[in-house]
Amino acid sequence: MNKKHNFSAGPSILPQEVFQKASDAILEFNDSGLSILEISHRSKDFVAVMDEARAIVKRLMKIGDDYEVLYLQGGASLQFLMAPFNLMKLESGKAAYLDTGSWAAAAIKEAKKLGKVDVVGSSKEENYSFIPKDFKVGPEYDYFHFTSNNTIFGTQVHHFPDVDTLKVCDMSSDIFSRVIDFNYFDIIYAGAQKNMGPAGTTLVVVKKDILGKTGRDIPSYLDYDLHIKKESMFNTPPVFAVYTSLLTLQNLEKNGGIEAVEKINNQKATLLYDEIDRNPLFETFCKKEDRSVMNASFKLIDESKKEEFDAACKAAGINGLNGHRSLGGYRASMYNALPLESVQLLVDVMKNLK
Ligand SMILES: *Cc1c(COP(=O)(O)O)cnc(C)c1O
């Protein structure tokens, strides 16, 4: 196979070793004479996978037993609804949201179905080109919700705001990419398919003592407490997505954990943004201080170069560089598994464009 350089925003690149091990397990899992796709999720072998998939998240995040780790379905999109169901008070419910992009807006839309939503900061009027910073959130709010990395617009929250209520974060596109204090958060959720595994499962990390305070009768699947009690086995979990996520996290741990990958992620981003800034043919969409280390959105200043640049990218084996349909231009997603060499190759193609 002639492997491409995959800059896709999601589903996205995973380590080659993970693809190999996942393929092996489809054919035969743990010398059992069975595929991982045909064993019971209640079998000893799969329960061990789920237990380790939950435990490794705690190790990588350096969080204690006051947190629970869940693997659910429905994507980050279901969490837009599920988080409010578990935190928004029944009668007087009120939450603060930061509106930093399409995903944040989608989360706001769902939360409004359950209570009052105050958008405490928004960059919508300026095409989501920056992260609003000048806002206050007091204890009158049930929780504060924000998106740590805006996958489409290419901005990222580099300093977590000091707010006086529970903190809920959609970390879909930068989870496990940088060293942060995970103990800052009360709920973290992430669709696996950006930086930690294949599509099909959603990681939820929740602080246990915040639950059960809304007065709501929560539908079973939407109740974090129920999933905690059932250890992510309330119903049949997405076994293959959980297993492959575990392989990805084991690969991360083996290679030095978040500390090690953060260094490489910063190198990749610096390499690309330096070229965009230097090269008179390109520009970014967003404010320099808020640029994302994961997803760099940029465009050609002179659109007439598009055909030539696209052809050069294609010839170099570069995949997935088209910008999101709502923004246009280009987007280089530089998730954990993307090697520095792929970014170097893209930069070379940009340099050669005259
Ligand atoms: C991709 C993405 C989503 C949507 O995730 P699904 O798992 O497809 O529901 C939500 N938030 C962010 C930040 C994303 O990048």
Coordinates of C-alpha atoms and ligand atoms in Angstrom, one line a residue:
M1 CA 0.0 0.0 0.0
N2 CA 1.2 3.5 -0.8
K3 CA 0.2 5.2 2.5
K4 CA -1.1 8.7 2.2
H5 CA -0.2 11.7 4.5
N6 CA -3.5 12.0 6.2
F7 CA -4.5 15.5 7.3
S8 CA -8.2 14.6 7.6
A9 CA -10.2 16.3 10.4
G10 CA -12.1 13.2 11.4
P11 CA -12.4 10.3 11.3
S12 CA -8.7 10.7 11.2
I13 CA -5.3 9.2 11.3
L14 CA -4.4 6.7 14.0
P15 CA -1.0 5.1 14.6
Q16 CA -0.1 2.4 12.0
E17 CA 0.6 0.0 14.8
V18 CA -2.9 0.4 16.0
F19 CA -4.3 -0.5 12.6
Q20 CA -2.2 -3.6 12.6
K21 CA -3.2 -4.8 16.1
A22 CA -6.9 -3.9 15.5
S23 CA -6.8 -6.0 12.3
D24 CA -5.2 -8.9 14.2
A25 CA -8.0 -8.8 16.8
I26 CA -10.7 -8.9 14.1
L27 CA -9.2 -12.2 12.9
E28 CA -8.4 -13.6 16.3
F29 CA -8.6 -12.0 19.8
N30 CA -6.2 -13.1 22.6
D31 CA -5.6 -16.6 21.2
S32 CA -9.2 -17.4 21.8
G33 CA -10.1 -18.9 18.4
L34 CA -12.6 -16.1 18.1
S35 CA -12.8 -12.6 16.6
I36 CA -13.2 -9.6 18.9
L37 CA -16.4 -9.0 16.9
E38 CA -18.0 -12.2 17.9
I39 CA -17.3 -12.5 21.6
S40 CA -19.7 -11.5 24.3
H41 CA -19.2 -8.1 25.8
R42 CA -19.7 -9.8 29.2
S43 CA -16.9 -12.3 28.6
K44 CA -13.8 -12.1 30.8
D45 CA -11.7 -11.0 27.9
F46 CA -13.8 -8.1 26.9
V47 CA -14.5 -6.9 30.4
A48 CA -10.8 -6.7 30.8
V49 CA -10.6 -4.5 27.7
M50 CA -13.3 -2.2 29.1
D51 CA -11.6 -2.0 32.6
E52 CA -8.2 -1.2 31.1
A53 CA -9.7 1.3 28.6
R54 CA -11.2 3.1 31.6
A55 CA -8.1 2.8 33.8
I56 CA -5.7 4.1 31.2
V57 CA -7.6 7.3 30.8
K58 CA -7.2 8.0 34.5
R59 CA -3.5 7.3 34.3
L60 CA -2.9 9.5 31.3
M61 CA -5.0 12.3 32.7
K62 CA -3.6 12.0 36.2
I63 CA -7.1 12.0 37.8
G64 CA -8.2 10.2 40.9
D65 CA -11.1 8.1 41.9
D66 CA -13.4 11.1 42.3
Y67 CA -13.8 10.8 38.5
E68 CA -15.4 8.0 36.5
V69 CA -14.6 7.2 32.9
L70 CA -17.3 6.1 30.5
Y71 CA -17.4 4.9 26.9
L72 CA -20.8 5.7 25.4
Q73 CA -22.4 6.0 22.0
G74 CA -24.1 8.8 20.1
G75 CA -21.0 10.9 19.5
A76 CA -20.1 14.2 21.0
S77 CA -23.4 15.3 19.6
L78 CA -25.4 13.3 22.1
Q79 CA -23.3 14.8 24.9
F80 CA -24.6 18.2 23.8
L81 CA -27.9 17.0 25.3
M82 CA -26.7 14.5 27.9
A83 CA -24.6 17.0 29.9
P84 CA -27.5 19.4 30.4
F85 CA -29.8 16.6 31.3
N86 CA -27.5 15.7 34.1
L87 CA -26.6 19.2 35.3
M88 CA -29.3 21.6 34.4
K89 CA -31.8 22.1 37.4
L90 CA -35.4 21.2 36.6
E91 CA -37.2 24.4 37.2
S92 CA -34.7 27.2 37.5
G93 CA -32.0 25.7 35.3
K94 CA -29.5 28.1 33.8
A95 CA -26.2 27.5 32.1
A96 CA -23.4 29.7 30.7
Y97 CA -22.0 28.8 27.3
L98 CA -19.0 30.1 25.3
D99 CA -19.9 30.3 21.6
T100 CA -16.7 29.7 19.7
G101 CA -17.8 27.8 16.6
S102 CA -20.2 25.5 14.9
W103 CA -19.9 22.7 17.5
A104 CA -20.3 25.2 20.4
A105 CA -23.4 26.5 18.7
A106 CA -24.8 23.0 18.3
A107 CA -24.2 22.4 22.0
I108 CA -26.1 25.6 22.8
K109 CA -29.0 24.6 20.7
E110 CA -29.5 21.3 22.6
A111 CA -29.0 22.9 26.1
K112 CA -31.8 25.4 25.3
K113 CA -34.2 22.5 25.2
L114 CA -33.7 22.0 28.9
G115 CA -33.2 25.4 30.4
K116 CA -32.0 28.9 30.1
V117 CA -28.7 29.4 28.3
D118 CA -26.7 32.6 28.6
V119 CA -24.0 33.0 25.9
V120 CA -21.3 34.7 28.0
G121 CA -19.0 35.2 25.1
S122 CA -19.2 34.8 21.3
S123 CA -17.0 35.4 18.3
K124 CA -19.7 34.5 15.8
E125 CA -19.9 38.1 14.4
E126 CA -16.3 37.8 13.4
N127 CA -16.6 34.4 11.8
Y128 CA -15.3 32.6 14.9
S129 CA -11.8 33.9 14.4
F130 CA -10.9 34.3 18.0
I131 CA -11.7 33.0 21.6
P132 CA -13.6 35.5 23.7
K133 CA -11.8 36.0 27.0
D134 CA -13.5 38.9 28.7
F135 CA -16.4 37.3 30.6
K136 CA -17.4 36.3 34.1
V137 CA -19.4 33.3 35.2
G138 CA -20.8 33.2 38.7
P139 CA -22.3 30.5 40.9
E140 CA -25.8 31.4 39.8
Y141 CA -25.1 29.1 36.8
D142 CA -25.6 25.3 37.0
Y143 CA -22.5 24.9 34.8
F144 CA -20.2 26.5 32.2
H145 CA -19.7 24.8 28.9
F146 CA -17.0 25.4 26.3
T147 CA -15.2 23.7 23.4
S148 CA -11.5 23.4 24.0
N149 CA -10.6 23.2 20.4
N150 CA -12.6 24.5 17.5
T151 CA -12.1 21.9 14.8
I152 CA -13.6 23.8 12.0
F153 CA -12.3 27.3 12.5
G154 CA -8.9 26.4 13.9
T155 CA -8.9 28.1 17.2
Q156 CA -8.1 26.7 20.6
V157 CA -8.5 27.7 24.2
H158 CA -5.0 28.1 25.5
H159 CA -5.9 29.5 29.0
F160 CA -8.8 27.9 30.8
P161 CA -11.1 30.6 32.2
D162 CA -11.5 31.1 35.9
V163 CA -15.2 30.5 36.4
D164 CA -17.2 30.0 39.6
T165 CA -19.3 27.0 38.7
L166 CA -19.0 23.4 37.2
K167 CA -16.9 23.2 34.1
V168 CA -18.1 21.1 31.1
C169 CA -15.8 20.7 28.1
D170 CA -16.2 19.4 24.6
M171 CA -12.6 18.2 24.1
S172 CA -13.3 16.1 21.0
S173 CA -10.5 17.4 18.8
D174 CA -7.7 18.0 21.2
I175 CA -8.1 15.4 23.9
F176 CA -4.7 13.8 24.9
S177 CA -2.9 16.3 22.7
R178 CA -1.4 18.6 25.4
V179 CA -0.5 18.7 29.1
I180 CA -3.3 20.3 31.0
D181 CA -4.7 20.0 34.5
F182 CA -7.6 17.6 33.9
N183 CA -8.7 18.1 37.5
Y184 CA -9.9 21.5 36.5
F185 CA -12.9 19.9 34.7
D186 CA -16.1 18.4 36.1
I187 CA -17.2 16.8 32.8
I188 CA -15.0 16.2 29.7
Y189 CA -16.4 14.5 26.7
A190 CA -14.9 13.6 23.3
G191 CA -16.0 11.7 20.2
A192 CA -13.2 9.2 19.8
Q193 CA -12.7 9.7 16.1
K194 CA -10.6 12.9 16.2
N195 CA -7.6 12.0 18.4
M196 CA -8.2 8.8 20.3
G197 CA -9.7 6.1 18.2
P198 CA -12.3 5.2 15.5
A199 CA -15.8 6.6 15.2
G200 CA -18.4 4.8 17.3
T201 CA -17.6 5.6 20.9
T202 CA -17.5 8.7 23.0
L203 CA -15.3 9.2 26.0
V204 CA -16.9 10.8 29.0
V205 CA -15.0 11.7 32.1
V206 CA -17.3 12.8 34.9
K207 CA -16.7 13.9 38.5
K208 CA -19.1 11.7 40.5
D209 CA -20.2 14.1 43.2
I210 CA -21.7 16.6 40.8
L211 CA -24.5 14.2 39.7
G212 CA -28.0 13.6 41.0
K213 CA -28.8 17.3 41.9
T214 CA -31.2 18.4 39.2
G215 CA -34.5 17.0 40.3
R216 CA -35.0 15.5 36.9
D217 CA -36.2 12.1 35.9
I218 CA -33.4 11.4 33.4
P219 CA -34.1 8.9 30.6
S220 CA -32.0 5.7 31.2
Y221 CA -29.4 6.0 28.4
L222 CA -28.9 9.7 29.2
D223 CA -28.2 9.2 32.9
Y224 CA -24.4 9.3 33.7
D225 CA -25.1 7.7 37.0
L226 CA -26.6 4.6 35.5
H227 CA -23.6 4.2 33.1
I228 CA -21.3 4.6 36.1
K229 CA -23.1 1.9 38.1
K230 CA -23.1 -0.5 35.0
E231 CA -19.4 0.3 34.3
S232 CA -20.2 1.3 30.7
M233 CA -22.1 -1.9 30.1
F234 CA -25.7 -0.7 30.5
N235 CA -26.2 -1.9 27.0
T236 CA -23.9 -3.5 24.4
P237 CA -20.9 -1.2 24.1
P238 CA -19.3 -0.5 20.8
V239 CA -16.7 -3.2 21.4
F240 CA -14.4 -2.6 18.4
A241 CA -14.3 1.2 18.9
V242 CA -13.5 0.8 22.6
Y243 CA -10.8 -1.8 21.9
T244 CA -9.2 0.3 19.2
S245 CA -9.3 3.4 21.4
L246 CA -7.6 1.3 24.1
L247 CA -4.9 0.4 21.6
T248 CA -4.4 4.0 20.6
L249 CA -4.1 5.1 24.3
Q250 CA -1.6 2.2 25.0
N251 CA 0.4 3.4 22.0
L252 CA 0.4 6.9 23.5
E253 CA 1.4 5.7 27.0
K254 CA 4.2 3.5 25.6
N255 CA 5.6 6.5 23.6
G256 CA 5.9 8.8 26.6
G257 CA 2.3 9.8 27.2
I258 CA 0.9 13.3 26.7
E259 CA 4.1 15.0 27.7
A260 CA 6.0 13.4 24.8
V261 CA 3.3 13.9 22.2
E262 CA 2.7 17.5 23.2
K263 CA 6.3 18.3 22.2
I264 CA 5.8 16.8 18.7
N265 CA 2.4 18.5 18.3
N266 CA 4.0 21.9 19.1
Q267 CA 6.8 21.2 16.6
K268 CA 4.3 20.3 13.9
A269 CA 2.2 23.4 14.5
T270 CA 5.1 25.8 14.7
L271 CA 6.5 24.3 11.4
L272 CA 3.3 24.9 9.6
Y273 CA 2.3 28.3 11.0
D274 CA 5.8 29.6 10.5
E275 CA 5.4 28.8 6.8
I276 CA 1.9 30.3 6.5
D277 CA 3.2 33.5 8.2
R278 CA 6.4 33.6 6.0
N279 CA 4.8 32.6 2.7
P280 CA 3.1 35.6 0.9
L281 CA 0.7 33.2 -0.8
F282 CA -1.1 32.0 2.3
E283 CA -2.9 33.4 5.4
T284 CA -4.8 32.0 8.3
F285 CA -8.3 32.7 9.3
C286 CA -7.8 33.5 12.9
K287 CA -6.0 35.5 15.6
K288 CA -2.5 34.4 16.2
E289 CA -2.8 34.0 20.0
D290 CA -5.8 31.7 19.6
R291 CA -4.5 29.4 16.8
S292 CA -5.1 25.7 17.3
V293 CA -2.2 23.3 17.5
M294 CA -4.4 20.5 16.2
N295 CA -6.3 22.1 13.2
A296 CA -4.7 24.8 11.2
S297 CA -7.2 26.6 8.9
F298 CA -5.7 28.7 6.2
K299 CA -6.3 29.9 2.7
L300 CA -4.6 31.0 -0.5
I301 CA -4.6 34.8 -0.8
D302 CA -4.7 34.5 -4.6
E303 CA -7.4 31.9 -5.5
S304 CA -6.0 31.5 -9.0
K305 CA -3.2 29.4 -7.5
K306 CA -5.7 26.8 -6.2
E307 CA -5.5 24.3 -9.0
E308 CA -1.7 24.3 -9.0
F309 CA -1.6 23.9 -5.2
D310 CA -4.2 21.2 -5.1
A311 CA -2.4 19.2 -7.9
A312 CA 0.9 19.5 -6.0
C313 CA -0.7 18.3 -2.8
K314 CA -2.2 15.3 -4.6
A315 CA 1.1 14.4 -6.3
A316 CA 2.8 14.5 -2.9
G317 CA 0.2 12.0 -1.5
I318 CA -1.5 14.5 0.8
N319 CA -5.0 13.7 1.8
G320 CA -7.8 15.5 3.6
L321 CA -6.6 19.1 3.3
N322 CA -9.8 20.7 2.2
G323 CA -11.3 23.2 4.6
H324 CA -14.7 22.6 6.2
R325 CA -17.6 23.5 3.8
S326 CA -18.6 26.4 6.0
L327 CA -15.2 28.1 5.9
G328 CA -13.6 27.0 2.6
G329 CA -9.8 27.2 2.1
Y330 CA -7.6 24.5 3.7
R331 CA -7.4 22.8 7.0
A332 CA -4.5 20.8 8.1
S333 CA -5.5 18.5 11.0
M334 CA -2.3 17.5 12.9
Y335 CA -3.6 15.0 15.4
N336 CA -1.3 12.9 17.6
A337 CA -0.7 10.2 15.1
L338 CA 0.3 12.5 12.2
P339 CA 4.1 12.4 11.9
L340 CA 6.3 15.5 11.8
E341 CA 7.4 14.4 8.3
S342 CA 3.9 14.7 6.9
V343 CA 3.9 18.4 8.0
Q344 CA 7.3 18.9 6.6
L345 CA 6.1 17.5 3.3
L346 CA 3.1 19.9 3.2
V347 CA 5.4 22.8 4.1
D348 CA 7.7 21.8 1.2
V349 CA 4.8 21.8 -1.2
M350 CA 3.8 25.3 0.1
K351 CA 7.3 26.6 -0.3
N352 CA 7.5 25.3 -3.9
L353 CA 4.3 27.1 -5.0
K354 CA 5.4 30.2 -6.8
Ligands
LIG1 C1 -16.4 16.4 15.5 C2 -16.8 17.2 16.6 C3 -18.0 17.1 17.2 C4 -19.1 16.1 16.7 O1 -18.7 14.8 17.1 P1 -19.7 13.6 16.8 O2 -19.0 12.5 17.5 O3 -19.7 13.4 15.3 O4 -21.0 13.8 17.3 C5 -18.3 17.8 18.3 N1 -17.5 18.7 18.8 C6 -16.2 18.9 18.3 C7 -15.3 19.9 18.9 C8 -15.9 18.1 17.2 O5 -14.7 18.3 16.6

